[in-house]
Short mmCIF file of C-alpha atoms (C1' of nucleotides) in Angstrom, two decimals:
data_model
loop_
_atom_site.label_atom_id
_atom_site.label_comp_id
_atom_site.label_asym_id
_atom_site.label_seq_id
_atom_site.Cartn_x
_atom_site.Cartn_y
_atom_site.Cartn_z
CA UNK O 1 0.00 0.00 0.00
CA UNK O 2 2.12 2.44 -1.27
CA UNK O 3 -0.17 5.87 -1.45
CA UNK O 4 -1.82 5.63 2.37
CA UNK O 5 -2.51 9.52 3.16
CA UNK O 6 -3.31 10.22 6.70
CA UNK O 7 -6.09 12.18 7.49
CA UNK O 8 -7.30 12.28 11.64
CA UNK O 9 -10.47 10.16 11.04
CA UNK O 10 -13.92 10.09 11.84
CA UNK O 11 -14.99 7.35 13.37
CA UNK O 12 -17.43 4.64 11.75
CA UNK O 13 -20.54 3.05 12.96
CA UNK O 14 -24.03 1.61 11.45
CA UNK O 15 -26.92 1.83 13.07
CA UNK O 16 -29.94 -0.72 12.30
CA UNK O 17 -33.75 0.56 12.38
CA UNK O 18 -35.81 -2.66 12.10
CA UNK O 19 -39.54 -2.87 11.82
CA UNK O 20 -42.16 -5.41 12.67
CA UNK O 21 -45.47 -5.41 12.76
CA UNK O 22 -48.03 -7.23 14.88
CA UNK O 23 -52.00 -7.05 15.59
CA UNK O 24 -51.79 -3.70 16.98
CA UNK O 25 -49.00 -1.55 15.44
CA UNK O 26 -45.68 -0.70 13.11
CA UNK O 27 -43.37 -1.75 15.93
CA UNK O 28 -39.39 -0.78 16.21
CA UNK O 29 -36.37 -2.93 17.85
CA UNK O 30 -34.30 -1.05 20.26
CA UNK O 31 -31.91 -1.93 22.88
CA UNK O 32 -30.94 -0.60 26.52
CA UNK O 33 -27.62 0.91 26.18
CA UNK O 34 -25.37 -0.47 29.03
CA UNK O 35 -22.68 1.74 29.02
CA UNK O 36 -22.03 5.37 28.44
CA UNK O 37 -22.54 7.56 26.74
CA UNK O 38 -26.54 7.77 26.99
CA UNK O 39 -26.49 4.51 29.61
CA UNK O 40 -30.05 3.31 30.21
CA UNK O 41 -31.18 5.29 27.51
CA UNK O 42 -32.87 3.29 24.48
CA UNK O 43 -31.55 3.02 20.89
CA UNK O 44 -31.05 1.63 17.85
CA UNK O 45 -28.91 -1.12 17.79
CA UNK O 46 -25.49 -0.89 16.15
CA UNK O 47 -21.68 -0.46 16.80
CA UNK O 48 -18.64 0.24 15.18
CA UNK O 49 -17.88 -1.00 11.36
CA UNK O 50 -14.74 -3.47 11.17
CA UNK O 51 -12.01 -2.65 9.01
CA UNK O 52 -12.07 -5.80 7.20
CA UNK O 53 -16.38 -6.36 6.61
CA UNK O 54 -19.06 -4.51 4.46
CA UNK O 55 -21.93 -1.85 6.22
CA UNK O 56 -23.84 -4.12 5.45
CA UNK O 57 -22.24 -7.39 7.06
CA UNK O 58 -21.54 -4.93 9.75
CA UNK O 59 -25.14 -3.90 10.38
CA UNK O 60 -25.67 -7.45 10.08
CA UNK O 61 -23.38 -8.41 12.91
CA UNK O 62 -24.41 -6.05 14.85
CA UNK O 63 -28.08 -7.04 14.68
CA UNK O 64 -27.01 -10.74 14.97
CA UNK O 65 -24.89 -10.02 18.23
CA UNK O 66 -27.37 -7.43 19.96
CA UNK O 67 -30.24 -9.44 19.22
CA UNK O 68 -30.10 -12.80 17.52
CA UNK O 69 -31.95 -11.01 14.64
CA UNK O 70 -31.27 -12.27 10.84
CA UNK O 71 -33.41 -9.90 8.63
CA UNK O 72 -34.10 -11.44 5.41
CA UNK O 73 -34.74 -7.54 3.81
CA UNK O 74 -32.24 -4.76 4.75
CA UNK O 75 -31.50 -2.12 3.10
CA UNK O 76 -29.03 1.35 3.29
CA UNK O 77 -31.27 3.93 5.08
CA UNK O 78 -29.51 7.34 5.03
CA UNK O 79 -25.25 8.28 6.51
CA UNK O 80 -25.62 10.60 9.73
CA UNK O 81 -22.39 12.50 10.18
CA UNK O 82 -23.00 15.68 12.07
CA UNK O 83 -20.42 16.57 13.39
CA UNK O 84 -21.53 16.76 16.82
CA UNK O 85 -23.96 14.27 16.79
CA UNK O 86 -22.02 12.04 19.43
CA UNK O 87 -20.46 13.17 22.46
CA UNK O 88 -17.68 11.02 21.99
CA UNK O 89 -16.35 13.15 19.42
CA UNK O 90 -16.76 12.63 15.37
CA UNK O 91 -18.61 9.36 14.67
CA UNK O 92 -20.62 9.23 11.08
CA UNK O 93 -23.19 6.53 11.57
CA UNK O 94 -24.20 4.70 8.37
CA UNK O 95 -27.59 3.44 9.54
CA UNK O 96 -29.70 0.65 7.66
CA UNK O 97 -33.20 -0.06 7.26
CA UNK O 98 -34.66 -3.77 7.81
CA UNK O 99 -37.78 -5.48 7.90
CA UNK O 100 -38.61 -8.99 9.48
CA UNK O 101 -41.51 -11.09 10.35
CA UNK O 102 -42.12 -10.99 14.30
CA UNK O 103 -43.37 -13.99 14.51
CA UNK O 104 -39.79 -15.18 13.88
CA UNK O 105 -38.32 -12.87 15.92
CA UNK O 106 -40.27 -12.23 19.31
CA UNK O 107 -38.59 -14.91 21.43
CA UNK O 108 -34.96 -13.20 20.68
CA UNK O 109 -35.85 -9.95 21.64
CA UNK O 110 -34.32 -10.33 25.00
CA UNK O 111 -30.43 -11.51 24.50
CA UNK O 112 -27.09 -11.10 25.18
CA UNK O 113 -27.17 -9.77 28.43
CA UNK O 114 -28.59 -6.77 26.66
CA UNK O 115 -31.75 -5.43 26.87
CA UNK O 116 -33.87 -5.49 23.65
CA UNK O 117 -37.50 -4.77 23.41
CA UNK O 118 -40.06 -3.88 20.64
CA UNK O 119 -41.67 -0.51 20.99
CA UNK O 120 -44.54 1.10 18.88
CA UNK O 121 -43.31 3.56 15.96
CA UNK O 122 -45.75 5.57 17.83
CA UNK O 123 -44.75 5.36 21.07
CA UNK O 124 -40.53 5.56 21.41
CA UNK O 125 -39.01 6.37 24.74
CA UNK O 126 -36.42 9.21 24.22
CA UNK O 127 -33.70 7.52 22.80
CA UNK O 128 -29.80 8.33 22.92
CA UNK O 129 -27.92 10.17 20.30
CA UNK O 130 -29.32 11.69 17.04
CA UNK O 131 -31.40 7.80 17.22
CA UNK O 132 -34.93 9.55 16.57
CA UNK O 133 -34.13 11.50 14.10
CA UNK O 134 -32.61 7.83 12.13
CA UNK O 135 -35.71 6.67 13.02
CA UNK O 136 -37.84 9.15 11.47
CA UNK O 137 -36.34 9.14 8.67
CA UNK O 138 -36.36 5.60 8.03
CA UNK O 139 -40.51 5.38 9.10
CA UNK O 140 -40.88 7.92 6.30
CA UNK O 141 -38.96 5.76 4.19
CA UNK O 142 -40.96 3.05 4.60
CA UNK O 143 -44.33 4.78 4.23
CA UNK O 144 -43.15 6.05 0.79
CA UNK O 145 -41.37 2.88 -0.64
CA UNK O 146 -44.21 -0.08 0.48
CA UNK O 147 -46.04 1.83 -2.20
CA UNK O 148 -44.15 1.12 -5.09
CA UNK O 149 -42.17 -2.06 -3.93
CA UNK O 150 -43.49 -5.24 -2.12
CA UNK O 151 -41.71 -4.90 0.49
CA UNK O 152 -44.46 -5.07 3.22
CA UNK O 153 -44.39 -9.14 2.61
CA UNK O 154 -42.03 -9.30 4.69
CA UNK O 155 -43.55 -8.05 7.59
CA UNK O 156 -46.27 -11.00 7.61
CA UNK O 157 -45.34 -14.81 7.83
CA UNK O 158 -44.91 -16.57 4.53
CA UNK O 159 -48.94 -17.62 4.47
CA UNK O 160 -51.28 -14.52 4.99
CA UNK O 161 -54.85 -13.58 4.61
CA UNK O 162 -55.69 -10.83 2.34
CA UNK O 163 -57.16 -9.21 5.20
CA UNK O 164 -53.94 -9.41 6.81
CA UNK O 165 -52.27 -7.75 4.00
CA UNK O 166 -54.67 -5.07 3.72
CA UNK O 167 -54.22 -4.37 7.81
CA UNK O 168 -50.46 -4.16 7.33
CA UNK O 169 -51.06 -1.51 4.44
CA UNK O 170 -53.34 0.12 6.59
CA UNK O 171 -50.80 0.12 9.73
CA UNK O 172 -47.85 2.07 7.48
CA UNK O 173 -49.80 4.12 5.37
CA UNK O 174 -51.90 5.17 8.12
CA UNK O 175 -55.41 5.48 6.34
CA UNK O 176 -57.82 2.98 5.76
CA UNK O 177 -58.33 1.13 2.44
CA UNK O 178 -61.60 -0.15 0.74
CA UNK O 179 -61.59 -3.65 0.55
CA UNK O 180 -63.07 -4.55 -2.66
CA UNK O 181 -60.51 -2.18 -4.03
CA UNK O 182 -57.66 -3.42 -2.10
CA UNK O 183 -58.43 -7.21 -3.48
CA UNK O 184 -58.89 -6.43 -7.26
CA UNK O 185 -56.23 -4.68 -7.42
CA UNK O 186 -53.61 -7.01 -5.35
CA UNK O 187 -54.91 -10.12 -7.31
CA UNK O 188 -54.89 -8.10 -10.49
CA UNK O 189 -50.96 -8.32 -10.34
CA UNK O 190 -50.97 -11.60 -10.07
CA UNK O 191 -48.22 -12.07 -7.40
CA UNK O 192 -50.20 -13.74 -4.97
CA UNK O 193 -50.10 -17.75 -5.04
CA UNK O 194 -53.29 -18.80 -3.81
CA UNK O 195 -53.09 -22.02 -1.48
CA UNK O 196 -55.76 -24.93 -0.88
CA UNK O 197 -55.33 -23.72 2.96
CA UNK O 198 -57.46 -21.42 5.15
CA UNK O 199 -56.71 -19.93 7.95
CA UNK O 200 -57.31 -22.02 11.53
CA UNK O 201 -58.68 -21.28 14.99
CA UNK O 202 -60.96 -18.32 13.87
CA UNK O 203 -64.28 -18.12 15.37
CA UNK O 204 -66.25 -17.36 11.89
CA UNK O 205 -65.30 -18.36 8.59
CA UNK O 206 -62.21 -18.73 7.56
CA UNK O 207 -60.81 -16.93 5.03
CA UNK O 208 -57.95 -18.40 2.49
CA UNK O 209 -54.56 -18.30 2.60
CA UNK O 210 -51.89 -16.49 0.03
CA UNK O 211 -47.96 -16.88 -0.15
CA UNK O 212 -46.30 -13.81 -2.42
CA UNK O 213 -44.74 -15.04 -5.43
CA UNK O 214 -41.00 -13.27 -5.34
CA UNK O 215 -40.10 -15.36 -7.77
CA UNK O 216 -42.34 -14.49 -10.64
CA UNK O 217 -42.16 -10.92 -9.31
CA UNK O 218 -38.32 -10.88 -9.77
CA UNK O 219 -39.16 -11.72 -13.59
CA UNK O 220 -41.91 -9.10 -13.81
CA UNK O 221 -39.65 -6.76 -12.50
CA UNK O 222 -36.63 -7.18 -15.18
CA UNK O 223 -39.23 -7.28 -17.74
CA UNK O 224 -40.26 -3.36 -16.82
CA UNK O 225 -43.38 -4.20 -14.39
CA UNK O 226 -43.29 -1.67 -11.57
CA UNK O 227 -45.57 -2.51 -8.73
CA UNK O 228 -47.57 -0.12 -7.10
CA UNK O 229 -50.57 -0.01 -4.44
CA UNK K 1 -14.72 13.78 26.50
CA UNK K 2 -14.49 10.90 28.74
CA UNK K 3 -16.42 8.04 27.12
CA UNK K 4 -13.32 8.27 23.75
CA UNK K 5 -13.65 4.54 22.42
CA UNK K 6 -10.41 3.31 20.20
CA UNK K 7 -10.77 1.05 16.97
CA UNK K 8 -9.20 1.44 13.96
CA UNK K 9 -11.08 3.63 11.51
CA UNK K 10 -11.72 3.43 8.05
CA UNK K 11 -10.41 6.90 6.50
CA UNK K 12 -14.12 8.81 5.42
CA UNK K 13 -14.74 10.54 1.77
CA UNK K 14 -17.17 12.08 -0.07
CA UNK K 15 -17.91 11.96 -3.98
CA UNK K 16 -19.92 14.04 -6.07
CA UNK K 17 -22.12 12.70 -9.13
CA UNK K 18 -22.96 16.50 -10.89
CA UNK K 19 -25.70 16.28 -13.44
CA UNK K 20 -26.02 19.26 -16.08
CA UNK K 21 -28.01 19.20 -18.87
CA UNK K 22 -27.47 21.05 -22.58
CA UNK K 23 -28.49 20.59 -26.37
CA UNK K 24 -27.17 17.39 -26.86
CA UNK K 25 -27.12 15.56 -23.24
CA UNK K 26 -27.50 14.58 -19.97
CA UNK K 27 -23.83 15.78 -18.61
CA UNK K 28 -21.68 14.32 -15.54
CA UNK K 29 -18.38 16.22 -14.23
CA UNK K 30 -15.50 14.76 -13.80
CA UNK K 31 -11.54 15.12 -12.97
CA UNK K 32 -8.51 14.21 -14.24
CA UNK K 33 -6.36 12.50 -10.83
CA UNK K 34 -3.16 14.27 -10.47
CA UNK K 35 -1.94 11.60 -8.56
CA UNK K 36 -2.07 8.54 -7.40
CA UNK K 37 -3.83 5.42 -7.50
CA UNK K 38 -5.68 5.79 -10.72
CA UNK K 39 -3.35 9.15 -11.98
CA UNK K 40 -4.18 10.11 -15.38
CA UNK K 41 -7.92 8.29 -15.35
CA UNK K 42 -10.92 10.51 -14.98
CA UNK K 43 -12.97 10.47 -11.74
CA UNK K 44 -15.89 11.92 -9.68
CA UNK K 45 -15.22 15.43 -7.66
CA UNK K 46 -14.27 14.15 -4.30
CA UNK K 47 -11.81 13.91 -1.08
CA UNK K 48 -11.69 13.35 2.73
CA UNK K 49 -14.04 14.64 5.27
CA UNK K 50 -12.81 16.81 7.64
CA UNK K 51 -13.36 16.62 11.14
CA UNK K 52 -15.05 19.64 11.57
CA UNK K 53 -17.28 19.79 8.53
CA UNK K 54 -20.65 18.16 7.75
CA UNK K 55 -20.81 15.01 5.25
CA UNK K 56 -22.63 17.47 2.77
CA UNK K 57 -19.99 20.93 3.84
CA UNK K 58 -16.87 18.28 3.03
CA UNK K 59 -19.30 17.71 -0.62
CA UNK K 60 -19.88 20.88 -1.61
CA UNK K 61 -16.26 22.21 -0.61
CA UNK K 62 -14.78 19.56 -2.72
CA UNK K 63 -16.87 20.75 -5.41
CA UNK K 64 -15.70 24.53 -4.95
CA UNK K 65 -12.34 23.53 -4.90
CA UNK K 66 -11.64 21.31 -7.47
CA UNK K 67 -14.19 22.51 -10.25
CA UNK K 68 -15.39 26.14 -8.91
CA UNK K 69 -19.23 25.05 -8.64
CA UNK K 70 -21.82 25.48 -5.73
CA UNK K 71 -24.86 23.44 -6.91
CA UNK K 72 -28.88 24.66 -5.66
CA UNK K 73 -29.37 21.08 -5.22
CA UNK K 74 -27.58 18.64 -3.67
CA UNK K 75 -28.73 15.54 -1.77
CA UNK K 76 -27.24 12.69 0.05
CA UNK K 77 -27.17 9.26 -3.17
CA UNK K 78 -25.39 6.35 -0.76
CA UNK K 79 -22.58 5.26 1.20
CA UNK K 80 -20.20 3.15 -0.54
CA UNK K 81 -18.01 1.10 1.75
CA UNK K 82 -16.65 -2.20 0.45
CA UNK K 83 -13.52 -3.29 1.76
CA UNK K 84 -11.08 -3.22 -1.52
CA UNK K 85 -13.08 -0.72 -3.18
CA UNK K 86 -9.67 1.36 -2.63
CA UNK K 87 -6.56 0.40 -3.10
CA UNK K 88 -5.02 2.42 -0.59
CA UNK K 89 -6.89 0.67 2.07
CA UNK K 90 -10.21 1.24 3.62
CA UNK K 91 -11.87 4.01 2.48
CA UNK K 92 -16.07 4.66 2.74
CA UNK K 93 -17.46 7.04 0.93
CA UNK K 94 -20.38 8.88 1.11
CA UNK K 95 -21.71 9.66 -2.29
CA UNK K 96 -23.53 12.61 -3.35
CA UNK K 97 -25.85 13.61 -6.09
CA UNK K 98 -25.76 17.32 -7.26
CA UNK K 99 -27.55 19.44 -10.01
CA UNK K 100 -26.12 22.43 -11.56
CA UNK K 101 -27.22 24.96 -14.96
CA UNK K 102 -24.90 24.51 -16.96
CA UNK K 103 -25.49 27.57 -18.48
CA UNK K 104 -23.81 28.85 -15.23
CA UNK K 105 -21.29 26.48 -15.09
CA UNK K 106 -19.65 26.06 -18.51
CA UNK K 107 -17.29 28.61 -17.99
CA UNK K 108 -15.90 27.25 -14.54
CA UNK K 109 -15.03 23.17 -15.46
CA UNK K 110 -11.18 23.64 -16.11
CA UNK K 111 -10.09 25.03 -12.77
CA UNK K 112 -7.29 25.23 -10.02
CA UNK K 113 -4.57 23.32 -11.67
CA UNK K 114 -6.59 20.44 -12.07
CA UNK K 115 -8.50 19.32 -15.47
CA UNK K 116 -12.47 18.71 -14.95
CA UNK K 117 -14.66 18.24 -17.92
CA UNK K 118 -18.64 17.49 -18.76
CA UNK K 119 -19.13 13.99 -20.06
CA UNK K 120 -22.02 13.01 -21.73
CA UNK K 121 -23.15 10.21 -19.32
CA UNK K 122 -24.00 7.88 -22.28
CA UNK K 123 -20.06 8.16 -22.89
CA UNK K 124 -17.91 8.14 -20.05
CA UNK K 125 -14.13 7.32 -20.15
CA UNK K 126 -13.01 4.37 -17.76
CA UNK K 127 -13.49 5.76 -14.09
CA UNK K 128 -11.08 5.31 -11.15
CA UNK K 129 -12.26 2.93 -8.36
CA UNK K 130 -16.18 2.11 -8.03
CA UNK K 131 -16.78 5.46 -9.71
CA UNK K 132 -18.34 3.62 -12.45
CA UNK K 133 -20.81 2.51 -9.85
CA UNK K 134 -21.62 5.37 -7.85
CA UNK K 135 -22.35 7.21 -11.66
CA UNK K 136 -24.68 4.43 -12.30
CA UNK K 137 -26.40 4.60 -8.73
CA UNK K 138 -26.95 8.53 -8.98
CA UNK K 139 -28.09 8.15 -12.88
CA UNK K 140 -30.84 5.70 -11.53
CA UNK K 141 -31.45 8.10 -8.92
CA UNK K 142 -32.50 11.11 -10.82
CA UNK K 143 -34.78 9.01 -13.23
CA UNK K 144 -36.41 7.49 -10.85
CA UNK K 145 -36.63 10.86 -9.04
CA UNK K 146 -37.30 13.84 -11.65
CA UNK K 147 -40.76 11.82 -11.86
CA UNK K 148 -41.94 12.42 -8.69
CA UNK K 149 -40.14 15.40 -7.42
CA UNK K 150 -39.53 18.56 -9.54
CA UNK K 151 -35.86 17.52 -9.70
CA UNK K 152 -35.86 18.61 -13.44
CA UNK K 153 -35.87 22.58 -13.17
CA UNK K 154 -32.38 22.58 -11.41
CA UNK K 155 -31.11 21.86 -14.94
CA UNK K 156 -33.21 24.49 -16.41
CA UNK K 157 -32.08 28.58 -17.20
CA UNK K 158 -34.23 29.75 -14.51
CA UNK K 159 -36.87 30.50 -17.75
CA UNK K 160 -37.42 28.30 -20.05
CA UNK K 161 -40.04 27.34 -22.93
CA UNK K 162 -42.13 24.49 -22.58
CA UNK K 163 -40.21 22.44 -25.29
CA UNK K 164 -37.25 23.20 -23.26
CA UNK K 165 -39.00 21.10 -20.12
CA UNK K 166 -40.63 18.54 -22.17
CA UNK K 167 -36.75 17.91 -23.99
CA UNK K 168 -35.37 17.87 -20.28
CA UNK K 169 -37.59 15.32 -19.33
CA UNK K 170 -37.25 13.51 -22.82
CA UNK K 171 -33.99 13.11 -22.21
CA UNK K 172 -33.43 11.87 -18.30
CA UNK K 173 -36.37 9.94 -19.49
CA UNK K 174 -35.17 8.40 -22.20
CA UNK K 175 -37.99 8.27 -24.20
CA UNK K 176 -40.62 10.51 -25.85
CA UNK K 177 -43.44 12.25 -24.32
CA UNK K 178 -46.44 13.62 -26.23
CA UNK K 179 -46.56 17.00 -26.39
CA UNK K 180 -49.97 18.15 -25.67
CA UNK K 181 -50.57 15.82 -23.56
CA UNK K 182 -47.11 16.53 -21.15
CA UNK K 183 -47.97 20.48 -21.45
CA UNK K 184 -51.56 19.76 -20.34
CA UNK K 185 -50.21 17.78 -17.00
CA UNK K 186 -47.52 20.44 -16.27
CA UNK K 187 -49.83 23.51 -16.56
CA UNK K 188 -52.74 21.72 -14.54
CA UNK K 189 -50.68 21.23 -11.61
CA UNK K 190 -50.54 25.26 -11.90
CA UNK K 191 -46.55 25.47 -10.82
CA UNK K 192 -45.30 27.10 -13.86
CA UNK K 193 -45.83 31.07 -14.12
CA UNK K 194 -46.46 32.40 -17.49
CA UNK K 195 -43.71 35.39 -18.23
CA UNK K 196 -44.91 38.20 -20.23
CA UNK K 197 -41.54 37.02 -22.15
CA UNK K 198 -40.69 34.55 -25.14
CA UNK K 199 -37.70 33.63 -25.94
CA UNK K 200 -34.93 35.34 -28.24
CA UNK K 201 -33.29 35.20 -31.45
CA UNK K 202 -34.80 31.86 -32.98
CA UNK K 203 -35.66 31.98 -36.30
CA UNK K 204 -39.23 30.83 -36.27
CA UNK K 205 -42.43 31.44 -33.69
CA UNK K 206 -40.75 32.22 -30.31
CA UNK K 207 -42.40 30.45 -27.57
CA UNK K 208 -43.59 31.85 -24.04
CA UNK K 209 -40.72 31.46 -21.10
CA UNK K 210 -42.20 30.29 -17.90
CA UNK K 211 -40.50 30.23 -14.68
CA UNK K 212 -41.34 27.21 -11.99
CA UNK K 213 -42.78 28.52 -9.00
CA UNK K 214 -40.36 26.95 -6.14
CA UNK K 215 -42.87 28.76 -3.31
CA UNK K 216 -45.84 27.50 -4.22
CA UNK K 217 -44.69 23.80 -4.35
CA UNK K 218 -43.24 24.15 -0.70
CA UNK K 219 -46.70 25.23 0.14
CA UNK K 220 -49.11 22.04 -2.17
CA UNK K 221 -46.81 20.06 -0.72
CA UNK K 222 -46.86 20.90 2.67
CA UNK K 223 -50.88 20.62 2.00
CA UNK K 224 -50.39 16.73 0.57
CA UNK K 225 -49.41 17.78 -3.16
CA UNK K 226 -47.92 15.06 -4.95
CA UNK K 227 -45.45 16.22 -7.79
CA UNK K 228 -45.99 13.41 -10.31
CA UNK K 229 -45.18 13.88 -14.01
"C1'" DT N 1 -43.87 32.14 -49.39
"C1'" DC N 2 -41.73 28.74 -47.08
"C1'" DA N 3 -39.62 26.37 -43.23
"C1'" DA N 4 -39.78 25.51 -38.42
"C1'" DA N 5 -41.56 25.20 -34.29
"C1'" DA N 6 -45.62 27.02 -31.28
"C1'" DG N 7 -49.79 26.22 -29.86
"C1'" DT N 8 -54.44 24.13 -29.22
"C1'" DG N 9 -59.27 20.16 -28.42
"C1'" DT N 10 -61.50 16.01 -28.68
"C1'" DT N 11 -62.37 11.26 -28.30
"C1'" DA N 12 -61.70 6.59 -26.64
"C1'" DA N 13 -59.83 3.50 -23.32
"C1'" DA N 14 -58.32 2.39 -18.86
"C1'" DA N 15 -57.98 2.98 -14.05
"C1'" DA N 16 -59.64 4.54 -9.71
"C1'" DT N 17 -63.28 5.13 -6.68
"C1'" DA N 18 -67.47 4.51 -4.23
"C1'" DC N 19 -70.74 1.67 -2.66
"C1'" DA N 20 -74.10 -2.83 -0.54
"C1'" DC N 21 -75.14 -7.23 -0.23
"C1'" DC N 22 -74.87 -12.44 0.44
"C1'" DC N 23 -72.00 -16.31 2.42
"C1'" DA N 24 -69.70 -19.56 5.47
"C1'" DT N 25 -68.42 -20.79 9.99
"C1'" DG N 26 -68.10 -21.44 15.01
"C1'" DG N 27 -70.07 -20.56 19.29
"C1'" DC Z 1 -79.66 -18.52 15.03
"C1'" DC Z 2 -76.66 -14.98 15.31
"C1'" DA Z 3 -72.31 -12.59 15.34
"C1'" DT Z 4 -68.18 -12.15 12.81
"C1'" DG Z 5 -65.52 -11.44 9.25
"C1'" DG Z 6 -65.08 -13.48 4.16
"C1'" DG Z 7 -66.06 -12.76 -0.16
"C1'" DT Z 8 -68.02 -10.71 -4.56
"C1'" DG Z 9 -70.07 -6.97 -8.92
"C1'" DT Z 10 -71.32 -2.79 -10.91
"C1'" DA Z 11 -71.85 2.04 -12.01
"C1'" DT Z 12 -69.51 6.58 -11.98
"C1'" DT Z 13 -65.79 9.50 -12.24
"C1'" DT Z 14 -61.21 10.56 -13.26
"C1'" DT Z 15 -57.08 9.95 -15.63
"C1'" DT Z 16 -54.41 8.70 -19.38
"C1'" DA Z 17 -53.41 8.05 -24.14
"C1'" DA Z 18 -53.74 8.75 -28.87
"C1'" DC Z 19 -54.07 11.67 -32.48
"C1'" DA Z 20 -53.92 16.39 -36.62
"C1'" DC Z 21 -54.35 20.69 -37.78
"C1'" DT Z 22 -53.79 25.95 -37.57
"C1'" DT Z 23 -50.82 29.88 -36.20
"C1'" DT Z 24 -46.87 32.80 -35.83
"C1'" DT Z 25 -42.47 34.34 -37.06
"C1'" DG Z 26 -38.02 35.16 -39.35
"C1'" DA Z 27 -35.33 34.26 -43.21
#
DNA sequence: TCAAAAGTGTTAAAAATACACCCATGG
DNA sequence: CCATGGGTGTATTTTTAACACTTTTGA
C-alpha cells in the first residue's frame, strides 16, 4: 500500500432501524444501552464498522450479536455524520433499514445480556444520540417505498390472509383502504399464489390463505413491471 | 470527553455525481487524478471529510475547490463502503448527487490546476475505483426521481419554454413524451408562471418562457401535493 | 412564401373510486 | 340462530393516451 494519506479520522458506525409489525402496530427494535454515553437510555442497535467487513455485514453483525436477529430484507437507510452528533467526538453513523416477520423474531428480543425490546413507531421512549431523528427518517422511508415495492411481505409470515395484507397496508400508510378495491387490485398483479389452505382457529369463517410469489415478481420486475398499491 | 472509544477507523470521503443538462445531453463532471492510485484516469469530484465539517460541507467544498461550482441542489445518493473498493486501504465514501445549470457552469469546469470536464453520461471514459458505480447509482437516482419530485428545473435557465421542459424530461427519461398531452399535465398542476416574455433570437415562432414557481410547491406540498409527471 | 416550431381540443380506453349485499363458519 | 368477518359486482368519475391541424415568425 504504497499511497496511504493520513487524514485524523472520523470514526465509523451503522446503526440498524428494524420494523415489525403485529396485531396492533408498526413496531421498532431497540436496545438498553449499558454503558455510556446515553447509559439506560434506548436506541437503535449498532456499533462500530470493522475494518475488514461490508456496512452491510456490519449492520448485520451487529443485529445478529445485539439481538439474535437475521433480517431477510435490509436495506441502506440514510449516513448521519454531524459533526456533533455524538459526544464522543466525530462518529458518522451509516444506519440501515430492515424489515422482518415478528413472529420469527419475538422470542430473541431479550439476548445477550442486553436489553432489547419492541416498541410502537408511535410510542418511542427518548432515545440516545441523534437515534430519533434515524428513526424518522427511516418510518418515512418506509411509508413512501411499500407503495411502489413489495416490500411489506415481509412483515407477515410466509402464508397470509388478504385481510392481513390489507391491515399491514393500513398500519404504514396510516389510512384505511376499501376492501373490494384493495383485493382487485392485489390479485390483479398476479403475485399472490393462492393455497388450498385457510386460515385455523378463527371463530367465523375462515378466510384463504396467500404466499407472495417473489419469484415471478423478480421476472416481472426485469421485464419493466413496476408494482404499485 | 471521557467516554473516547479506540478502533481502527476506516479513512471517510465524499464523492460528487454532478448532473447538467445542454443541447445534446445529460452531462456528468469529472476530474482528471493528479496523482495517485488511478493518476491520469478521470474520476468523480471528491476527497476526505474533515473533522469539523458536515458530510454534505466536506461535498460541496470539494466541489468549490476542485471545479469552482456550488450546486442549488444537492442531496445525500449512498454510502459506498466495500472493503477493496480502494486500493489504498479502507476508504467509505459517502456519495452525493448534485444538479447544476450549466449555463452557469460552462465557464468554470477547467479550474485550479486540475482538469475537470462534462461527459455526456452515455459516454464516459473508464473511471477510477467504483466510480463507475456510484455514476450508475446517482443516474438511476435522478430518473427514478425527476418523476416524482420537480428535480428537473435545477437543470433548467431559470426560464425556459415548454419544449425546453418537455426535452429535459425527454432526455433523463429516455424516451418521448407527447406533447400536448405533457404540457396539459404540467400547466394543470398550476406550478409554472407564465412570463410576459418569449424567448430570443430563434428563427421561427418564439415560444412563451415560464418560470417554476419553487414557493408554491413548498406550500401544495406541505398541503399533501404530490409532484408526479 | 416557405420552413420551423408554437400552440391548441377532442375522443376513446383504462384505471380509480365509491358503494351494498350475500355467504360460510363457530359458538 | 346470530355474530363475525369473508367474499363478490357494478356504475360513476377521473385519468391517461392517442391523435392532426392551424398559427406565428423570421429568413
Amino acid at each position: 500500500m504504497s499511497y496511504t494519506y493520513d487524514y485524523p479520522r472520523p470514526s465509523l458506525t451503522v446503526d440498524c432501524v428494524v420494523f415489525g409489525l403485529d396485531d396492533e402496530d408498526l413496531k421498532v427494535l431497540l436496545i438498553k444501552r449499558g454503558v455510556e454515553p446515553f447509559q439506560g437510555r434506548w436506541a437503535l442497535p449498532g456499533g462500530f464498522v470493522h475494518m475488514d467487513e461490508s456496512l452491510e455485514d456490519a449492520a448485520r453483525r451487529e443485529l445478529q450479536e445485539e439481538a439474535g436477529i437475521r433480517p431477510n430484507l435490509m436495506e441502506q437507510l440514510y449516513t448521519f455524520g454531524a459533526p456533533e452528533r455524538d459526544p464522543r467526538g466525530r462518529v458518522v453513523s451509516v444506519a440501515y433499514f430492515a424489515l422482518v416477520k415478528l413472529s420469527d423474531h419475538r422470542v430473541h428480543a431479550a439476548t445477550d445480556a442486553r436489553e432489547a425490546a419492541w416498541f410502537s413507531v408511535y410510542d418511542v421512549p427518548r432515545l440516545a444520540f441523534d437515534h430519533a431523528d434515524i428513526l424518522a427518517t427511516a418510518h418515512q422511508r418506509l411509508k413512501g417505498k411499500v407503495r411502489y415495492q413489495p416490500l411489506g411481505f415481509e412483515l407477515l409470515p410466509p402464508k397470509f390472509t388478504l385481510t392481513q395484507l390489507q391491515r399491514m397496508y393500513e398500519k404504514i400508510l396510516e389510512r384505511e383502504l376499501d376492501k373490494r378495491n384493495f383485493r382487485k387490485k392485489l390479485l390483479a398483479m398476479e403475485l399472490l399464489e393462492e393455497l388450498d389452505e385457510v386460515e385455523q382457529d378463527v371463530s367465523h369463517r375462515a378466510a384463504r390463505l396467500y404466499r407472495f410469489d417473489h419469484k415471478k415478481y423478480k421476472q416481472l420486475e426485469k421485464a419493466g413491471f413496476n408494482f404499485e398499491l
